[in-house]
Amino acid sequence: MTVVVGVGAGRGVTAGAVLALIEATLREAGLPLSAADELATVDSKAEEAGIVEAAARLGVPLRTRPARELALVAVPHPSDAVLAAAGTPSVAEAAALAGGGQLLVPKRTSVEERVTCAVARRRLLNVGHGYTGGETPEC
């Protein structure tokens, strides 16, 4: 099982704020902070220092996807405000669910810190020489 944490954040958010919401959201799923296997977000946040540093502190990869791809992911809590700002009606939930999976905790928001977070679980598929989270392995 792969635990994917989808994250959205306002410009200039701190890694501490991102990590605090991730920890609280994982706890809600009954998981420790160490359960996170990947952070995921929209590609326009690929250089957002707070998100990049949070992934580094967790020791997990940061996977980004284009807004047009995230916009195709069905989510329970789309937002017109996020659509206007990011080009997709969801960042946290869509990023967590992109590539397939089951939503464990829907979008949670830390309003004062401008951070959103959602947690999904992806099954690993045996594809011969390795495992992948439902995606084609890279050669």
PDB file of C-alpha atoms in Angstrom:
ATOM      1  CA  MET A   1       0.000   0.000   0.000  1.00  0.00           C
ATOM      2  CA  THR A   2       1.207   3.491  -0.834  1.00  0.00           C
ATOM      3  CA  VAL A   3      -0.032   6.452   1.214  1.00  0.00           C
ATOM      4  CA  VAL A   4      -0.200   9.612  -0.865  1.00  0.00           C
ATOM      5  CA  VAL A   5      -0.660  12.966   0.818  1.00  0.00           C
ATOM      6  CA  GLY A   6      -2.079  15.619  -1.479  1.00  0.00           C
ATOM      7  CA  VAL A   7      -1.125  19.161  -0.502  1.00  0.00           C
ATOM      8  CA  GLY A   8      -2.209  22.608  -1.599  1.00  0.00           C
ATOM      9  CA  ALA A   9      -0.848  25.832  -0.141  1.00  0.00           C
ATOM     10  CA  GLY A  10      -0.760  29.560  -0.540  1.00  0.00           C
ATOM     11  CA  ARG A  11       2.401  31.306  -1.620  1.00  0.00           C
ATOM     12  CA  GLY A  12       5.020  31.587   1.110  1.00  0.00           C
ATOM     13  CA  VAL A  13       3.568  28.930   3.403  1.00  0.00           C
ATOM     14  CA  THR A  14       6.079  27.420   5.829  1.00  0.00           C
ATOM     15  CA  ALA A  15       7.138  23.786   5.968  1.00  0.00           C
ATOM     16  CA  GLY A  16       6.071  23.761   9.606  1.00  0.00           C
ATOM     17  CA  ALA A  17       2.512  24.700   8.657  1.00  0.00           C
ATOM     18  CA  VAL A  18       2.437  22.043   5.926  1.00  0.00           C
ATOM     19  CA  LEU A  19       3.810  19.353   8.242  1.00  0.00           C
ATOM     20  CA  ALA A  20       1.418  20.259  11.064  1.00  0.00           C
ATOM     21  CA  LEU A  21      -1.622  19.757   8.828  1.00  0.00           C
ATOM     22  CA  ILE A  22      -0.180  16.583   7.275  1.00  0.00           C
ATOM     23  CA  GLU A  23       0.430  15.114  10.731  1.00  0.00           C
ATOM     24  CA  ALA A  24      -3.104  15.978  11.922  1.00  0.00           C
ATOM     25  CA  THR A  25      -4.660  14.574   8.751  1.00  0.00           C
ATOM     26  CA  LEU A  26      -2.691  11.332   8.898  1.00  0.00           C
ATOM     27  CA  ARG A  27      -3.604  10.987  12.573  1.00  0.00           C
ATOM     28  CA  GLU A  28      -7.274  11.264  11.555  1.00  0.00           C
ATOM     29  CA  ALA A  29      -6.672   8.280   9.240  1.00  0.00           C
ATOM     30  CA  GLY A  30      -5.114   6.368  12.140  1.00  0.00           C
ATOM     31  CA  LEU A  31      -1.644   6.645  10.612  1.00  0.00           C
ATOM     32  CA  PRO A  32       1.651   8.000  11.944  1.00  0.00           C
ATOM     33  CA  LEU A  33       3.508  10.771  10.133  1.00  0.00           C
ATOM     34  CA  SER A  34       5.993   8.143   8.948  1.00  0.00           C
ATOM     35  CA  ALA A  35       3.232   6.422   6.929  1.00  0.00           C
ATOM     36  CA  ALA A  36       3.433   9.046   4.164  1.00  0.00           C
ATOM     37  CA  ASP A  37       5.097   7.586   1.070  1.00  0.00           C
ATOM     38  CA  GLU A  38       4.675  10.546  -1.254  1.00  0.00           C
ATOM     39  CA  LEU A  39       3.565  14.182  -1.269  1.00  0.00           C
ATOM     40  CA  ALA A  40       1.630  15.297  -4.314  1.00  0.00           C
ATOM     41  CA  THR A  41       0.533  18.687  -5.589  1.00  0.00           C
ATOM     42  CA  VAL A  42      -0.137  20.735  -8.701  1.00  0.00           C
ATOM     43  CA  ASP A  43       2.917  21.503 -10.850  1.00  0.00           C
ATOM     44  CA  SER A  44       2.625  25.251 -10.230  1.00  0.00           C
ATOM     45  CA  LYS A  45       3.611  24.485  -6.610  1.00  0.00           C
ATOM     46  CA  ALA A  46       6.688  22.438  -7.551  1.00  0.00           C
ATOM     47  CA  GLU A  47       8.986  25.216  -6.317  1.00  0.00           C
ATOM     48  CA  GLU A  48       6.917  26.282  -3.284  1.00  0.00           C
ATOM     49  CA  ALA A  49       9.560  26.199  -0.542  1.00  0.00           C
ATOM     50  CA  GLY A  50       7.225  25.078   2.265  1.00  0.00           C
ATOM     51  CA  ILE A  51       5.952  22.095   0.286  1.00  0.00           C
ATOM     52  CA  VAL A  52       9.397  21.145  -1.043  1.00  0.00           C
ATOM     53  CA  GLU A  53      10.917  21.356   2.444  1.00  0.00           C
ATOM     54  CA  ALA A  54       8.043  19.349   3.977  1.00  0.00           C
ATOM     55  CA  ALA A  55       8.683  16.517   1.504  1.00  0.00           C
ATOM     56  CA  ALA A  56      12.400  16.667   2.259  1.00  0.00           C
ATOM     57  CA  ARG A  57      11.830  16.543   6.027  1.00  0.00           C
ATOM     58  CA  LEU A  58       9.531  13.552   5.570  1.00  0.00           C
ATOM     59  CA  GLY A  59      12.086  11.902   3.292  1.00  0.00           C
ATOM     60  CA  VAL A  60       9.499  11.307   0.551  1.00  0.00           C
ATOM     61  CA  PRO A  61       9.308  12.302  -3.106  1.00  0.00           C
ATOM     62  CA  LEU A  62       7.232  15.283  -4.197  1.00  0.00           C
ATOM     63  CA  ARG A  63       5.153  14.359  -7.244  1.00  0.00           C
ATOM     64  CA  THR A  64       3.592  17.167  -9.225  1.00  0.00           C
ATOM     65  CA  ARG A  65       0.955  17.005 -11.930  1.00  0.00           C
ATOM     66  CA  PRO A  66      -0.381  19.607 -14.354  1.00  0.00           C
ATOM     67  CA  ALA A  67      -3.581  21.409 -13.377  1.00  0.00           C
ATOM     68  CA  ARG A  68      -5.295  20.103 -16.524  1.00  0.00           C
ATOM     69  CA  GLU A  69      -4.622  16.527 -15.351  1.00  0.00           C
ATOM     70  CA  LEU A  70      -5.831  17.188 -11.798  1.00  0.00           C
ATOM     71  CA  ALA A  71      -8.977  18.824 -13.192  1.00  0.00           C
ATOM     72  CA  LEU A  72      -9.992  15.432 -14.635  1.00  0.00           C
ATOM     73  CA  VAL A  73      -9.925  13.691 -11.230  1.00  0.00           C
ATOM     74  CA  ALA A  74     -13.355  13.368  -9.591  1.00  0.00           C
ATOM     75  CA  VAL A  75     -13.241  14.725  -6.037  1.00  0.00           C
ATOM     76  CA  PRO A  76     -15.850  15.113  -3.300  1.00  0.00           C
ATOM     77  CA  HIS A  77     -15.030  18.757  -2.499  1.00  0.00           C
ATOM     78  CA  PRO A  78     -14.324  20.834  -5.632  1.00  0.00           C
ATOM     79  CA  SER A  79     -13.818  24.574  -5.165  1.00  0.00           C
ATOM     80  CA  ASP A  80     -14.537  27.433  -7.552  1.00  0.00           C
ATOM     81  CA  ALA A  81     -11.941  29.536  -5.719  1.00  0.00           C
ATOM     82  CA  VAL A  82      -9.255  26.885  -6.281  1.00  0.00           C
ATOM     83  CA  LEU A  83     -10.325  26.567  -9.925  1.00  0.00           C
ATOM     84  CA  ALA A  84      -9.862  30.320 -10.394  1.00  0.00           C
ATOM     85  CA  ALA A  85      -6.489  30.355  -8.639  1.00  0.00           C
ATOM     86  CA  ALA A  86      -4.927  27.067  -9.777  1.00  0.00           C
ATOM     87  CA  GLY A  87      -6.749  26.027 -12.956  1.00  0.00           C
ATOM     88  CA  THR A  88      -8.244  22.926 -11.312  1.00  0.00           C
ATOM     89  CA  PRO A  89     -11.196  22.641  -8.922  1.00  0.00           C
ATOM     90  CA  SER A  90      -9.053  20.615  -6.503  1.00  0.00           C
ATOM     91  CA  VAL A  91      -5.393  20.406  -5.601  1.00  0.00           C
ATOM     92  CA  ALA A  92      -5.099  18.359  -2.394  1.00  0.00           C
ATOM     93  CA  GLU A  93      -7.789  15.736  -3.082  1.00  0.00           C
ATOM     94  CA  ALA A  94      -7.072  15.491  -6.806  1.00  0.00           C
ATOM     95  CA  ALA A  95      -3.304  15.200  -6.261  1.00  0.00           C
ATOM     96  CA  ALA A  96      -3.826  12.490  -3.637  1.00  0.00           C
ATOM     97  CA  LEU A  97      -6.182  10.540  -5.928  1.00  0.00           C
ATOM     98  CA  ALA A  98      -4.358  11.029  -9.251  1.00  0.00           C
ATOM     99  CA  GLY A  99      -3.165   7.663 -10.514  1.00  0.00           C
ATOM    100  CA  GLY A 100      -5.976   5.845  -8.742  1.00  0.00           C
ATOM    101  CA  GLY A 101      -6.651   4.959  -5.174  1.00  0.00           C
ATOM    102  CA  GLN A 102      -9.071   5.385  -2.322  1.00  0.00           C
ATOM    103  CA  LEU A 103      -9.528   8.601  -0.378  1.00  0.00           C
ATOM    104  CA  LEU A 104      -8.849   7.925   3.318  1.00  0.00           C
ATOM    105  CA  VAL A 105      -9.287  11.503   4.543  1.00  0.00           C
ATOM    106  CA  PRO A 106     -10.929  14.164   2.378  1.00  0.00           C
ATOM    107  CA  LYS A 107      -9.599  17.690   2.163  1.00  0.00           C
ATOM    108  CA  ARG A 108      -8.710  19.312   5.460  1.00  0.00           C
ATOM    109  CA  THR A 109      -7.891  22.988   5.646  1.00  0.00           C
ATOM    110  CA  SER A 110      -5.744  25.077   7.926  1.00  0.00           C
ATOM    111  CA  VAL A 111      -7.319  28.438   7.113  1.00  0.00           C
ATOM    112  CA  GLU A 112      -4.897  30.583   9.090  1.00  0.00           C
ATOM    113  CA  GLU A 113      -1.931  28.876   7.429  1.00  0.00           C
ATOM    114  CA  ARG A 114      -3.510  28.582   3.928  1.00  0.00           C
ATOM    115  CA  VAL A 115      -2.746  24.865   3.629  1.00  0.00           C
ATOM    116  CA  THR A 116      -4.972  22.013   2.415  1.00  0.00           C
ATOM    117  CA  CYS A 117      -4.283  18.324   2.747  1.00  0.00           C
ATOM    118  CA  ALA A 118      -5.956  15.028   1.776  1.00  0.00           C
ATOM    119  CA  VAL A 119      -4.815  11.426   2.167  1.00  0.00           C
ATOM    120  CA  ALA A 120      -5.322   8.550  -0.254  1.00  0.00           C
ATOM    121  CA  ARG A 121      -4.207   4.938  -0.348  1.00  0.00           C
ATOM    122  CA  ARG A 122      -3.032   3.267  -3.538  1.00  0.00           C
ATOM    123  CA  ARG A 123      -2.554  -0.457  -3.910  1.00  0.00           C
ATOM    124  CA  LEU A 124       0.764  -1.555  -5.349  1.00  0.00           C
ATOM    125  CA  LEU A 125       0.473  -3.696  -8.460  1.00  0.00           C
ATOM    126  CA  ASN A 126       3.019  -6.372  -9.302  1.00  0.00           C
ATOM    127  CA  VAL A 127       4.226  -5.627 -12.842  1.00  0.00           C
ATOM    128  CA  GLY A 128       6.912  -8.259 -13.172  1.00  0.00           C
ATOM    129  CA  HIS A 129      10.217  -6.883 -11.951  1.00  0.00           C
ATOM    130  CA  GLY A 130       8.814  -4.393  -9.478  1.00  0.00           C
ATOM    131  CA  TYR A 131       5.786  -2.720  -8.091  1.00  0.00           C
ATOM    132  CA  THR A 132       3.995   0.407  -9.106  1.00  0.00           C
ATOM    133  CA  GLY A 133       1.084   2.405  -7.763  1.00  0.00           C
ATOM    134  CA  GLY A 134      -1.153   1.591 -10.697  1.00  0.00           C
ATOM    135  CA  GLU A 135       0.929   3.438 -13.253  1.00  0.00           C
ATOM    136  CA  THR A 136       3.166   2.218 -16.059  1.00  0.00           C
ATOM    137  CA  PRO A 137       6.693   1.667 -14.753  1.00  0.00           C
ATOM    138  CA  GLU A 138       9.376   3.912 -16.159  1.00  0.00           C
ATOM    139  CA  CYS A 139      12.193   2.166 -18.014  1.00  0.00           C
TER     140      CYS A 139
END
